[in-house]
PDB file of C-alpha atoms in Angstrom:
ATOM      1  CA  MET B 259      20.593 -31.119  -0.935  1.00  0.00           C
ATOM      2  CA  THR B 260      17.164 -29.553  -1.435  1.00  0.00           C
ATOM      3  CA  MET B 261      16.221 -26.215   0.084  1.00  0.00           C
ATOM      4  CA  ASN B 262      12.606 -25.353   0.933  1.00  0.00           C
ATOM      5  CA  VAL B 263      11.617 -21.808  -0.020  1.00  0.00           C
ATOM      6  CA  LYS B 264       8.415 -20.070   1.093  1.00  0.00           C
ATOM      7  CA  ILE B 265       7.279 -16.690  -0.269  1.00  0.00           C
ATOM      8  CA  PHE B 266       5.600 -14.028   1.918  1.00  0.00           C
ATOM      9  CA  ILE B 267       3.935 -11.164   0.024  1.00  0.00           C
ATOM     10  CA  ASP B 268       2.558  -7.872   1.329  1.00  0.00           C
ATOM     11  CA  PHE B 269      -0.061  -7.419  -1.393  1.00  0.00           C
ATOM     12  CA  TRP B 270      -0.436  -3.636  -1.312  1.00  0.00           C
ATOM     13  CA  ASN B 271       3.274  -3.031  -0.856  1.00  0.00           C
ATOM     14  CA  LEU B 272       3.964  -4.977  -4.040  1.00  0.00           C
ATOM     15  CA  GLN B 273       0.947  -3.807  -6.033  1.00  0.00           C
ATOM     16  CA  LEU B 274       1.467  -0.077  -5.417  1.00  0.00           C
ATOM     17  CA  SER B 275       5.214  -0.278  -6.070  1.00  0.00           C
ATOM     18  CA  TRP B 276       4.543  -2.306  -9.234  1.00  0.00           C
ATOM     19  CA  ASN B 277       2.019   0.261 -10.481  1.00  0.00           C
ATOM     20  CA  GLU B 278       4.389   3.151  -9.756  1.00  0.00           C
ATOM     21  CA  TYR B 279       7.270   1.440 -11.558  1.00  0.00           C
ATOM     22  CA  HIS B 280       5.267   0.949 -14.751  1.00  0.00           C
ATOM     23  CA  LYS B 281       3.825   4.450 -14.499  1.00  0.00           C
ATOM     24  CA  ARG B 282       7.371   5.860 -14.446  1.00  0.00           C
ATOM     25  CA  LEU B 283       8.070   3.916 -17.632  1.00  0.00           C
ATOM     26  CA  GLY B 284       5.161   5.705 -19.288  1.00  0.00           C
ATOM     27  CA  THR B 285       2.903   2.660 -19.490  1.00  0.00           C
ATOM     28  CA  THR B 286      -0.647   3.844 -20.158  1.00  0.00           C
ATOM     29  CA  SER B 287      -2.534   0.579 -19.579  1.00  0.00           C
ATOM     30  CA  PRO B 288      -2.373  -1.557 -16.417  1.00  0.00           C
ATOM     31  CA  VAL B 289       0.341  -4.212 -16.283  1.00  0.00           C
ATOM     32  CA  ARG B 290      -0.820  -7.275 -14.390  1.00  0.00           C
ATOM     33  CA  ILE B 291       1.334  -9.046 -11.838  1.00  0.00           C
ATOM     34  CA  PRO B 292       1.681 -12.673 -13.026  1.00  0.00           C
ATOM     35  CA  TRP B 293       0.605 -14.104  -9.687  1.00  0.00           C
ATOM     36  CA  GLU B 294      -0.109 -17.676 -10.741  1.00  0.00           C
ATOM     37  CA  ASN B 295       2.955 -19.809 -11.569  1.00  0.00           C
ATOM     38  CA  THR B 296       5.182 -17.142 -13.158  1.00  0.00           C
ATOM     39  CA  LEU B 297       5.899 -14.989 -10.089  1.00  0.00           C
ATOM     40  CA  PRO B 298       6.911 -17.846  -7.761  1.00  0.00           C
ATOM     41  CA  GLN B 299       8.775 -19.689 -10.528  1.00  0.00           C
ATOM     42  CA  VAL B 300      10.883 -16.671 -11.475  1.00  0.00           C
ATOM     43  CA  LEU B 301      11.661 -15.837  -7.832  1.00  0.00           C
ATOM     44  CA  LEU B 302      12.684 -19.421  -7.061  1.00  0.00           C
ATOM     45  CA  SER B 303      14.945 -19.528 -10.101  1.00  0.00           C
ATOM     46  CA  LYS B 304      17.041 -16.779  -8.464  1.00  0.00           C
ATOM     47  CA  ILE B 305      17.574 -18.821  -5.305  1.00  0.00           C
ATOM     48  CA  GLY B 306      19.240 -21.872  -6.837  1.00  0.00           C
ATOM     49  CA  THR B 307      18.623 -25.085  -8.716  1.00  0.00           C
ATOM     50  CA  ASN B 308      18.034 -26.958  -5.462  1.00  0.00           C
ATOM     51  CA  ALA B 309      15.196 -24.616  -4.378  1.00  0.00           C
ATOM     52  CA  VAL B 310      11.905 -26.388  -3.690  1.00  0.00           C
ATOM     53  CA  TYR B 311       8.713 -24.341  -3.684  1.00  0.00           C
ATOM     54  CA  ALA B 312       7.017 -24.461  -0.269  1.00  0.00           C
ATOM     55  CA  GLY B 313       4.136 -22.122  -1.165  1.00  0.00           C
ATOM     56  CA  SER B 314       3.232 -18.433  -1.247  1.00  0.00           C
ATOM     57  CA  HIS B 315       1.371 -16.477   1.424  1.00  0.00           C
ATOM     58  CA  VAL B 316      -0.292 -13.240   0.355  1.00  0.00           C
ATOM     59  CA  TYR B 317      -1.461 -10.698   2.933  1.00  0.00           C
ATOM     60  CA  ALA B 318      -3.963  -8.055   1.858  1.00  0.00           C
ATOM     61  CA  SER B 319      -6.456  -5.610   3.311  1.00  0.00           C
ATOM     62  CA  ILE B 320      -9.745  -4.383   1.902  1.00  0.00           C
ATOM     63  CA  ASN B 321     -12.347  -1.752   2.743  1.00  0.00           C
ATOM     64  CA  PRO B 322     -15.667  -3.661   2.804  1.00  0.00           C
ATOM     65  CA  ARG B 323     -17.531  -0.378   2.084  1.00  0.00           C
ATOM     66  CA  SER B 324     -15.700   0.136  -1.198  1.00  0.00           C
ATOM     67  CA  PRO B 325     -17.216  -1.406  -4.382  1.00  0.00           C
ATOM     68  CA  SER B 326     -13.757  -1.666  -5.981  1.00  0.00           C
ATOM     69  CA  ASP B 327     -12.398  -3.439  -2.893  1.00  0.00           C
ATOM     70  CA  ARG B 328     -15.292  -5.879  -2.933  1.00  0.00           C
ATOM     71  CA  LYS B 329     -14.280  -6.716  -6.505  1.00  0.00           C
ATOM     72  CA  LEU B 330     -10.662  -7.040  -5.379  1.00  0.00           C
ATOM     73  CA  ASN B 331     -11.738  -9.380  -2.599  1.00  0.00           C
ATOM     74  CA  SER B 332     -13.332 -11.672  -5.192  1.00  0.00           C
ATOM     75  CA  PHE B 333     -10.001 -11.811  -7.018  1.00  0.00           C
ATOM     76  CA  LEU B 334      -8.126 -12.496  -3.778  1.00  0.00           C
ATOM     77  CA  GLN B 335     -10.471 -15.387  -3.005  1.00  0.00           C
ATOM     78  CA  MET B 336      -9.770 -16.767  -6.479  1.00  0.00           C
ATOM     79  CA  MET B 337      -6.023 -16.322  -5.904  1.00  0.00           C
ATOM     80  CA  ASP B 338      -6.373 -18.484  -2.799  1.00  0.00           C
ATOM     81  CA  LEU B 339      -7.120 -21.374  -5.199  1.00  0.00           C
ATOM     82  CA  PHE B 340      -3.819 -21.001  -7.071  1.00  0.00           C
ATOM     83  CA  PRO B 341      -1.439 -23.935  -6.479  1.00  0.00           C
ATOM     84  CA  GLY B 342       0.570 -23.345  -3.296  1.00  0.00           C
ATOM     85  CA  TYR B 343      -1.161 -20.059  -2.447  1.00  0.00           C
ATOM     86  CA  LYS B 344      -2.661 -19.041   0.878  1.00  0.00           C
ATOM     87  CA  VAL B 345      -4.327 -15.608   0.943  1.00  0.00           C
ATOM     88  CA  ILE B 346      -5.023 -13.786   4.204  1.00  0.00           C
ATOM     89  CA  VAL B 347      -7.444 -10.856   3.881  1.00  0.00           C
ATOM     90  CA  LYS B 348      -7.972  -8.311   6.654  1.00  0.00           C
ATOM     91  CA  GLU B 349     -10.735  -5.689   6.733  1.00  0.00           C
ATOM     92  CA  ARG B 350      -9.537  -2.113   6.934  1.00  0.00           C
ATOM     93  CA  LYS B 351     -10.884  -0.225   9.950  1.00  0.00           C
ATOM     94  CA  PRO B 352     -12.359   3.299   9.947  1.00  0.00           C
ATOM     95  CA  ALA B 353      -9.752   5.972  10.618  1.00  0.00           C
ATOM     96  CA  LYS B 354     -10.224   9.097  12.684  1.00  0.00           C
ATOM     97  CA  PRO B 355     -11.999  11.753  10.604  1.00  0.00           C
ATOM     98  CA  LEU B 356     -10.131  14.655   9.056  1.00  0.00           C
ATOM     99  CA  ARG B 357     -10.514  17.915  10.954  1.00  0.00           C
ATOM    100  CA  CYS B 358      -9.793  21.509  10.109  1.00  0.00           C
ATOM    101  CA  THR B 359      -6.418  22.473  11.579  1.00  0.00           C
ATOM    102  CA  ASN B 360      -7.650  25.929  12.576  1.00  0.00           C
ATOM    103  CA  GLU B 361      -7.878  25.899  16.382  1.00  0.00           C
ATOM    104  CA  GLY B 362     -10.961  28.082  16.207  1.00  0.00           C
ATOM    105  CA  CYS B 363     -12.749  25.549  14.007  1.00  0.00           C
ATOM    106  CA  ARG B 364     -11.605  21.914  14.334  1.00  0.00           C
ATOM    107  CA  LYS B 365     -14.753  20.736  12.522  1.00  0.00           C
ATOM    108  CA  GLU B 366     -14.772  17.334  10.848  1.00  0.00           C
ATOM    109  CA  ILE B 367     -14.313  17.257   7.083  1.00  0.00           C
ATOM    110  CA  THR B 368     -16.566  14.485   5.873  1.00  0.00           C
ATOM    111  CA  HIS B 369     -16.988  15.383   2.178  1.00  0.00           C
ATOM    112  CA  CYS B 370     -14.724  16.594  -0.603  1.00  0.00           C
ATOM    113  CA  PRO B 371     -15.036  20.388  -0.880  1.00  0.00           C
ATOM    114  CA  HIS B 372     -14.804  20.116  -4.683  1.00  0.00           C
ATOM    115  CA  CYS B 373     -17.071  17.214  -5.712  1.00  0.00           C
ATOM    116  CA  SER B 374     -18.993  16.715  -2.425  1.00  0.00           C
ATOM    117  CA  LYS B 375     -18.220  12.987  -2.436  1.00  0.00           C
ATOM    118  CA  GLU B 376     -18.013  11.407   1.011  1.00  0.00           C
ATOM    119  CA  LEU B 377     -14.454  10.936   2.241  1.00  0.00           C
ATOM    120  CA  ILE B 378     -13.956   7.371   3.469  1.00  0.00           C
ATOM    121  CA  ARG B 379     -10.736   6.997   5.448  1.00  0.00           C
ATOM    122  CA  THR B 380      -9.513   3.625   6.654  1.00  0.00           C
ATOM    123  CA  VAL B 381      -6.359   2.197   8.198  1.00  0.00           C
ATOM    124  CA  GLU B 382      -4.766  -1.189   7.678  1.00  0.00           C
ATOM    125  CA  LYS B 383      -4.858  -3.387  10.759  1.00  0.00           C
ATOM    126  CA  GLY B 384      -3.239  -6.776  11.252  1.00  0.00           C
ATOM    127  CA  VAL B 385      -1.412  -7.335   7.962  1.00  0.00           C
ATOM    128  CA  ASP B 386       2.125  -6.642   9.209  1.00  0.00           C
ATOM    129  CA  THR B 387       1.454  -8.587  12.400  1.00  0.00           C
ATOM    130  CA  SER B 388       0.219 -11.594  10.412  1.00  0.00           C
ATOM    131  CA  ILE B 389       3.317 -11.565   8.207  1.00  0.00           C
ATOM    132  CA  ALA B 390       5.694 -11.345  11.174  1.00  0.00           C
ATOM    133  CA  ILE B 391       3.899 -14.111  13.088  1.00  0.00           C
ATOM    134  CA  GLU B 392       3.934 -16.479  10.129  1.00  0.00           C
ATOM    135  CA  LEU B 393       7.579 -15.722   9.335  1.00  0.00           C
ATOM    136  CA  PHE B 394       8.330 -16.831  12.911  1.00  0.00           C
ATOM    137  CA  HIS B 395       5.872 -19.726  12.923  1.00  0.00           C
ATOM    138  CA  TYR B 396       7.105 -21.409   9.759  1.00  0.00           C
ATOM    139  CA  ALA B 397      10.760 -20.804  10.651  1.00  0.00           C
ATOM    140  CA  LEU B 398      10.359 -22.371  14.098  1.00  0.00           C
ATOM    141  CA  ASP B 399       8.540 -25.339  12.536  1.00  0.00           C
ATOM    142  CA  ASN B 400      11.360 -25.681   9.960  1.00  0.00           C
ATOM    143  CA  VAL B 401       8.905 -25.380   7.076  1.00  0.00           C
ATOM    144  CA  TYR B 402      11.368 -23.258   5.108  1.00  0.00           C
ATOM    145  CA  ASP B 403      15.125 -22.974   4.845  1.00  0.00           C
ATOM    146  CA  LYS B 404      14.869 -19.665   3.021  1.00  0.00           C
ATOM    147  CA  ALA B 405      11.966 -17.229   2.819  1.00  0.00           C
ATOM    148  CA  ILE B 406      11.412 -14.566   0.178  1.00  0.00           C
ATOM    149  CA  LEU B 407       9.837 -11.481   1.732  1.00  0.00           C
ATOM    150  CA  ILE B 408       8.122  -9.024  -0.610  1.00  0.00           C
ATOM    151  CA  SER B 409       7.702  -5.943   1.543  1.00  0.00           C
ATOM    152  CA  SER B 410       9.755  -2.819   2.155  1.00  0.00           C
ATOM    153  CA  ASP B 411       8.364  -2.173   5.641  1.00  0.00           C
ATOM    154  CA  GLU B 412      11.281  -1.657   8.023  1.00  0.00           C
ATOM    155  CA  ASP B 413       9.104  -2.845  10.930  1.00  0.00           C
ATOM    156  CA  PHE B 414      10.080  -6.379   9.866  1.00  0.00           C
ATOM    157  CA  VAL B 415      13.784  -5.809  10.572  1.00  0.00           C
ATOM    158  CA  PRO B 416      13.774  -7.159  14.184  1.00  0.00           C
ATOM    159  CA  ALA B 417      11.904 -10.296  13.097  1.00  0.00           C
ATOM    160  CA  ILE B 418      14.279 -10.821  10.163  1.00  0.00           C
ATOM    161  CA  GLU B 419      17.344 -10.455  12.344  1.00  0.00           C
ATOM    162  CA  TYR B 420      16.034 -12.883  14.976  1.00  0.00           C
ATOM    163  CA  ILE B 421      14.990 -15.538  12.450  1.00  0.00           C
ATOM    164  CA  GLN B 422      18.335 -15.369  10.691  1.00  0.00           C
ATOM    165  CA  ARG B 423      20.221 -15.801  13.968  1.00  0.00           C
ATOM    166  CA  ARG B 424      18.616 -19.230  14.276  1.00  0.00           C
ATOM    167  CA  GLY B 425      19.792 -20.264  10.804  1.00  0.00           C
ATOM    168  CA  ASN B 426      16.930 -19.475   8.426  1.00  0.00           C
ATOM    169  CA  HIS B 427      17.665 -16.995   5.658  1.00  0.00           C
ATOM    170  CA  ILE B 428      15.309 -14.200   4.572  1.00  0.00           C
ATOM    171  CA  ILE B 429      15.703 -12.843   1.041  1.00  0.00           C
ATOM    172  CA  HIS B 430      14.132  -9.503   0.202  1.00  0.00           C
ATOM    173  CA  ALA B 431      12.396  -9.004  -3.139  1.00  0.00           C
ATOM    174  CA  GLY B 432      11.405  -5.494  -4.146  1.00  0.00           C
ATOM    175  CA  PHE B 433      12.202  -2.473  -6.260  1.00  0.00           C
ATOM    176  CA  LYS B 434      15.442  -0.508  -6.205  1.00  0.00           C
ATOM    177  CA  ASN B 435      15.604   2.562  -3.954  1.00  0.00           C
ATOM    178  CA  GLN B 436      12.954   1.071  -1.640  1.00  0.00           C
ATOM    179  CA  GLY B 437      13.214  -0.768   1.648  1.00  0.00           C
ATOM    180  CA  PHE B 438      16.910  -0.147   2.283  1.00  0.00           C
ATOM    181  CA  ALA B 439      16.660  -1.144   5.964  1.00  0.00           C
ATOM    182  CA  VAL B 440      14.952  -4.429   5.056  1.00  0.00           C
ATOM    183  CA  LYS B 441      17.485  -5.186   2.314  1.00  0.00           C
ATOM    184  CA  LYS B 442      20.318  -4.503   4.747  1.00  0.00           C
ATOM    185  CA  ALA B 443      18.838  -6.886   7.329  1.00  0.00           C
ATOM    186  CA  CYS B 444      18.141  -9.690   4.859  1.00  0.00           C
ATOM    187  CA  TRP B 445      20.578 -12.361   3.694  1.00  0.00           C
ATOM    188  CA  ALA B 446      20.231 -11.232   0.062  1.00  0.00           C
ATOM    189  CA  HIS B 447      17.811  -9.370  -2.168  1.00  0.00           C
ATOM    190  CA  ILE B 448      16.190  -9.617  -5.595  1.00  0.00           C
ATOM    191  CA  ASN B 449      15.403  -6.460  -7.556  1.00  0.00           C
ATOM    192  CA  PHE B 450      12.212  -6.614  -9.591  1.00  0.00           C
ATOM    193  CA  GLU B 451      13.781  -4.349 -12.201  1.00  0.00           C
ATOM    194  CA  ASP B 452      16.314  -7.113 -12.911  1.00  0.00           C
ATOM    195  CA  ILE B 453      13.682  -9.805 -13.426  1.00  0.00           C
ATOM    196  CA  MET B 454      10.877  -7.749 -14.995  1.00  0.00           C
ATOM    197  CA  SER B 455      11.563  -9.110 -18.494  1.00  0.00           C
ATOM    198  CA  GLU B 456      10.968 -12.619 -17.111  1.00  0.00           C
ATOM    199  CA  LEU B 457       7.763 -11.580 -15.354  1.00  0.00           C
ATOM    200  CA  VAL B 458       6.115  -9.544 -18.088  1.00  0.00           C
ATOM    201  CA  ALA B 459       5.856 -10.301 -21.800  1.00  0.00           C
ATOM    202  CA  PRO B 460       7.425  -7.612 -24.047  1.00  0.00           C
ATOM    203  CA  ASN B 461       4.030  -6.664 -25.500  1.00  0.00           C
ATOM    204  CA  ALA B 462       2.263  -6.452 -22.115  1.00  0.00           C
TER     205      ALA B 462
END
């Protein structure tokens, strides 16, 4: 009997954890996440031989004022063309400015005191909500039997617990020593450390 599996990915949660993992290993050059084909194929291989790929949803946020984020957005739009991929991009919103903590001052700090570069602070809005809504939506529509969730945000725990009570299974994928509450709530989990050799070539 076949089993439909959909993958839900918090882009920044995965990317930052991935970067930190390789940094700890002493890697000096960036190691790319093999988004197209390899990532979903390796993850599905850990679910079972009857797993059928039902697509990957990637949720990301960008700061439209940042040149590097504009470049990232171009890549995310290209990723949206990968087979089975749907990419949801949210714009980061301006955050409240930094202020001096001295009660007699409380002035805004708008530029770095060392290099004088403008400090641009933003907050992520809508990414977690979009993931939770689509986890519910596709479960209720019976699009997936099992979902792989790549995020360590414990805010997803109530949604995971509710979805699993109705019979759908959520499998967490992430790095060790992260997202304990999410791992505990999920049906099972996949550690990236255990599959890294399948994701990244030895000479990468």
